[in-house]
mmCIF file of C-alpha atoms in Angstrom:
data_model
loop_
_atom_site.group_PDB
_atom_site.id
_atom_site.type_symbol
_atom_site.label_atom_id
_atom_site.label_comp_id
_atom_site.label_asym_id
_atom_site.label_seq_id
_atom_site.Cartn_x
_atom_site.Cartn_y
_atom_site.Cartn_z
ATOM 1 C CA UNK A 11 -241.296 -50.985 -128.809
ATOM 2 C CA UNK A 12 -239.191 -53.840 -128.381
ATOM 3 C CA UNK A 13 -240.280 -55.812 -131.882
ATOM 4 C CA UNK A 14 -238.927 -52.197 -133.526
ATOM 5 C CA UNK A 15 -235.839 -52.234 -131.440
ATOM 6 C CA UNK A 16 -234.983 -55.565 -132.517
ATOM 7 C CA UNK A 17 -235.075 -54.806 -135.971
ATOM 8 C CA UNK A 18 -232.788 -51.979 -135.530
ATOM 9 C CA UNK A 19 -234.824 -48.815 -135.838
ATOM 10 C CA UNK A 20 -237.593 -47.000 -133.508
ATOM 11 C CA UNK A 21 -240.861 -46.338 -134.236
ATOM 12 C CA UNK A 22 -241.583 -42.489 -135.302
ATOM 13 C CA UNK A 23 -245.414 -42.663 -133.483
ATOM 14 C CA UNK A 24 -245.018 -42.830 -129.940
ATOM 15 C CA UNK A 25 -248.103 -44.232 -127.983
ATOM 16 C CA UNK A 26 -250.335 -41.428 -126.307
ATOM 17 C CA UNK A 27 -252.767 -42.066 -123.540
ATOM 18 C CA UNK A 28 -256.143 -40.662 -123.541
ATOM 19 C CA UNK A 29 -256.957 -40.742 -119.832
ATOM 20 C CA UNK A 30 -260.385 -39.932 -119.877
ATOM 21 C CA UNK A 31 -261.477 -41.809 -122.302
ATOM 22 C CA UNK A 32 -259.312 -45.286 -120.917
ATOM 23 C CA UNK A 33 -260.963 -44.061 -117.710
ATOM 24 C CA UNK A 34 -264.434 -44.291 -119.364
ATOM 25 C CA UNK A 35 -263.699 -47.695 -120.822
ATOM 26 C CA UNK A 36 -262.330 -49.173 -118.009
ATOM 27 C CA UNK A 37 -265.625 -48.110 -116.006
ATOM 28 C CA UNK A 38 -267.647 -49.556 -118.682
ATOM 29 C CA UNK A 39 -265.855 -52.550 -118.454
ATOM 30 C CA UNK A 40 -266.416 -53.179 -114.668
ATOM 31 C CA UNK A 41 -269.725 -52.768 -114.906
ATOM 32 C CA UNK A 42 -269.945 -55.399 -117.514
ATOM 33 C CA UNK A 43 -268.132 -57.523 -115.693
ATOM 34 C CA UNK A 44 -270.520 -57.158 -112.497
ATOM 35 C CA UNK A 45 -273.252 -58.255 -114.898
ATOM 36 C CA UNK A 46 -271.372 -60.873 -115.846
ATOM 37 C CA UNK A 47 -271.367 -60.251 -119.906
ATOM 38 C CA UNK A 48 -267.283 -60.808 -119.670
ATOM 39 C CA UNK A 49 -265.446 -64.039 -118.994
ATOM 40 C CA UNK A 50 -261.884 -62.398 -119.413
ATOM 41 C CA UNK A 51 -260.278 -59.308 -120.310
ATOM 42 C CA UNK A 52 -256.760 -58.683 -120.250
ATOM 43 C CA UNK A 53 -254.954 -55.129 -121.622
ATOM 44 C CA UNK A 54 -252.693 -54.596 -124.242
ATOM 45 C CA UNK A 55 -249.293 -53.765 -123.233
ATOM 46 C CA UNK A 56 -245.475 -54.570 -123.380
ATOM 47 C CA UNK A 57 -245.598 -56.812 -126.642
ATOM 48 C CA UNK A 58 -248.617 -56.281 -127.969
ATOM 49 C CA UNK A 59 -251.678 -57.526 -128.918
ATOM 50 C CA UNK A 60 -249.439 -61.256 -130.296
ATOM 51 C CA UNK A 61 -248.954 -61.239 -126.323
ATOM 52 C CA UNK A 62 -251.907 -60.563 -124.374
ATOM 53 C CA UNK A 63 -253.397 -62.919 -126.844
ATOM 54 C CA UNK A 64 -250.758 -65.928 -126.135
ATOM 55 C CA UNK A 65 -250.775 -64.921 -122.405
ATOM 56 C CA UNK A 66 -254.674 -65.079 -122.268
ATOM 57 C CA UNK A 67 -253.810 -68.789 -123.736
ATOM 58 C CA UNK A 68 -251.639 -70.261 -121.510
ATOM 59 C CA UNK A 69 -253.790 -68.566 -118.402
ATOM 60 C CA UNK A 70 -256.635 -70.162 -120.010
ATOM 61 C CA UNK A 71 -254.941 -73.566 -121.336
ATOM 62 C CA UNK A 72 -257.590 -73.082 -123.851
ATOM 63 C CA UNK A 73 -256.862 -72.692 -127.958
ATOM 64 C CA UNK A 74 -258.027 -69.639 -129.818
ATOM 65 C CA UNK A 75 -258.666 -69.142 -133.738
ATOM 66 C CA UNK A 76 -257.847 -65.440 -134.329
ATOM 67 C CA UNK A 77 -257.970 -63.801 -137.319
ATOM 68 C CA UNK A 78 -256.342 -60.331 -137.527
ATOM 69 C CA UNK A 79 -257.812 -57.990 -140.597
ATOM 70 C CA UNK A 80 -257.080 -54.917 -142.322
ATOM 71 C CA UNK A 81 -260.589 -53.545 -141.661
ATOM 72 C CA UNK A 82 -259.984 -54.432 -137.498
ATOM 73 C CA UNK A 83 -256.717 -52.359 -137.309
ATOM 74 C CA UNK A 84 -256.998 -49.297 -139.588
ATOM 75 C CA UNK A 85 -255.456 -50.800 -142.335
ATOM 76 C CA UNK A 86 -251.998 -51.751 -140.441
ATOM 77 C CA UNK A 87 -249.696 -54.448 -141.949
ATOM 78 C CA UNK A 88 -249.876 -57.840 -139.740
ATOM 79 C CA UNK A 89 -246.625 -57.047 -137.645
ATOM 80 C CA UNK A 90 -247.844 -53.609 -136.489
ATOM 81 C CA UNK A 91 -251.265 -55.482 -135.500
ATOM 82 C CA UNK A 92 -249.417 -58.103 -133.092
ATOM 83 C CA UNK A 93 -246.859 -55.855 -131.779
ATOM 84 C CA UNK A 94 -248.655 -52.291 -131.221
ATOM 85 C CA UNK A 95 -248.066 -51.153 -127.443
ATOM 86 C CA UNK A 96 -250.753 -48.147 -127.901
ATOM 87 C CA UNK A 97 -252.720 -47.873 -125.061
ATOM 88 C CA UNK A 98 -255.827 -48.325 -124.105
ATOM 89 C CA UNK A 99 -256.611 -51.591 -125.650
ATOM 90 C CA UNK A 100 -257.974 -54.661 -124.090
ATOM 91 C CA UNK A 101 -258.854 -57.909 -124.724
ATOM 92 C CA UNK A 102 -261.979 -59.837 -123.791
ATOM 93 C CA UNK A 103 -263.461 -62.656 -123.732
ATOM 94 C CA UNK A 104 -267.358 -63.002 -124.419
ATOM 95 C CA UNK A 105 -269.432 -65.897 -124.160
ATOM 96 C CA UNK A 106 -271.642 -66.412 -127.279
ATOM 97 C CA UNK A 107 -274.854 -65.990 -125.267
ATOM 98 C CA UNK A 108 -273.945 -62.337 -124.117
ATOM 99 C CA UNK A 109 -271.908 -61.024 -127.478
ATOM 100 C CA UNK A 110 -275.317 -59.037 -128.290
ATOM 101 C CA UNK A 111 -275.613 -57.627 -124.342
ATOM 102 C CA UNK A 112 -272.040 -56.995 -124.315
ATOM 103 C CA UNK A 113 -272.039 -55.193 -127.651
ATOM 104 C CA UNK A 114 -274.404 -52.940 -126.653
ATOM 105 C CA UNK A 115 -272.948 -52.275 -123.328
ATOM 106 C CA UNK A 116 -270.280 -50.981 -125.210
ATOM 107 C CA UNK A 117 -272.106 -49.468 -128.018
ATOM 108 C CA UNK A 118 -270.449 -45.495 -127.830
ATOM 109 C CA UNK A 119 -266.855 -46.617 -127.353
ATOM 110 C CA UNK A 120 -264.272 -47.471 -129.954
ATOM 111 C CA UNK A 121 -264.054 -51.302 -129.821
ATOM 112 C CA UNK A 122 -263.113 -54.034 -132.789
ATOM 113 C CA UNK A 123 -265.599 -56.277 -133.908
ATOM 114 C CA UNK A 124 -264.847 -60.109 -133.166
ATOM 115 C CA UNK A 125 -261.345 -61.238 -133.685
ATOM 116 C CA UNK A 126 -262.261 -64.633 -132.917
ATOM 117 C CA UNK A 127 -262.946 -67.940 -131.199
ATOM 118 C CA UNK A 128 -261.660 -69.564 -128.035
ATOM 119 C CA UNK A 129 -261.862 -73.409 -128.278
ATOM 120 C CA UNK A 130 -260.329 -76.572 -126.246
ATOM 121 C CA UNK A 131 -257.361 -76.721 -128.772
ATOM 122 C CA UNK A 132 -253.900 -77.206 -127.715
ATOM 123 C CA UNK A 133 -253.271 -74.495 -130.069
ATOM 124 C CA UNK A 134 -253.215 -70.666 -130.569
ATOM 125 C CA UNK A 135 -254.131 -70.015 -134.028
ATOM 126 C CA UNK A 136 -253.621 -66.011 -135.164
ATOM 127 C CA UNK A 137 -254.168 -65.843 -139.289
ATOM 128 C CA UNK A 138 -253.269 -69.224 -140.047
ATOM 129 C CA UNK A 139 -250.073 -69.437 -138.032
ATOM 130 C CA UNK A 140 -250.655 -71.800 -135.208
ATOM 131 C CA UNK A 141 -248.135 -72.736 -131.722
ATOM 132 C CA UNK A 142 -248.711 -74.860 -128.919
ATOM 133 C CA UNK A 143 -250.408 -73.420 -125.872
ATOM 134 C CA UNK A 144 -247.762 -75.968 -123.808
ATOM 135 C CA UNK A 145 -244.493 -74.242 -126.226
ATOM 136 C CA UNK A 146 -246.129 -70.554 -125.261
ATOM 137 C CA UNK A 147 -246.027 -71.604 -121.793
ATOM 138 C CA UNK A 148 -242.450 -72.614 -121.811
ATOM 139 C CA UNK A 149 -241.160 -70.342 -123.598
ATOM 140 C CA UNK A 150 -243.320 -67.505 -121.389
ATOM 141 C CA UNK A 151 -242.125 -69.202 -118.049
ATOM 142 C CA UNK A 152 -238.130 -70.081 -118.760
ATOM 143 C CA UNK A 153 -235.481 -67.804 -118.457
ATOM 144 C CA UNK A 154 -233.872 -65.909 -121.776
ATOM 145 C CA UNK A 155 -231.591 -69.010 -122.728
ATOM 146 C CA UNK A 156 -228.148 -67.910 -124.319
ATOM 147 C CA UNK A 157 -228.938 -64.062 -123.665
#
């Protein structure tokens, strides 16, 4: 990944993709969103789960309080839980009124509890840290700077 490759080394455990079972989810996942028990999803990728978070953000313009645990990611140190590129993962948003329906719409696939809360901050807040949505944004949208 490109966190590891900054800090000099590789990581030893490349990603593998399950396509049956992403195909599952993802079939789950459109049918939840025809009923309407999703307000947002976006999937993990290039950067990891630090970036689909931030990018949900500035698409959103709205703050989020995450908190990232030992118990949600198998017991992974904090930088392996932003930057993990496996596949497979997404992102949602649920409204508080459909968290039960949407819970067990998914009940039978491998999903992490609640991570958190979106808000109307200016911020996104991931275990205390906190940024700007408006410095996320920038940073996202200009070009690499003295690269």
């Amino acid at each position: 990944s490109e966190y590891y490759d900054h800090l000099g080394y590789l990581g030893n455990n490349v990603p593998e993709t399950n396509k049956d079972t992403n195909y599952k989810l993802y079939q789950c996942l459109s049918a939840i969103h025809k009923n309407k028990l999703c307000a947002s999803a976006i999937s993990v990728g290039f950067g990891g789960v630090g970036v689909a978070l931030a990018k949900k953000a500035i698409a959103g313009q709205l703050g989020m309080d995450i908190t990232l645990s030992d118990d949600s990611f198998k017991n992974w140190r904090l930088d392996k839980m932003l930057y993990s590129e496996s596949q497979g993962r997404i992102i949602v948003t649920v409204a508080p009124q459909n968290k039960q329906a949407f819970e067990t719409a998914m009940s039978g696939y491998n999903f992490v509890q609640q991570i958190g809360i979106v808000n109307d901050s200016s911020k996104l807040k991931i275990n205390g840290f906190d940024v700007e949505i408006k410095k996320l944004e920038k940073a996202y949208k200009s070009t690499l700077g003295d690269y």
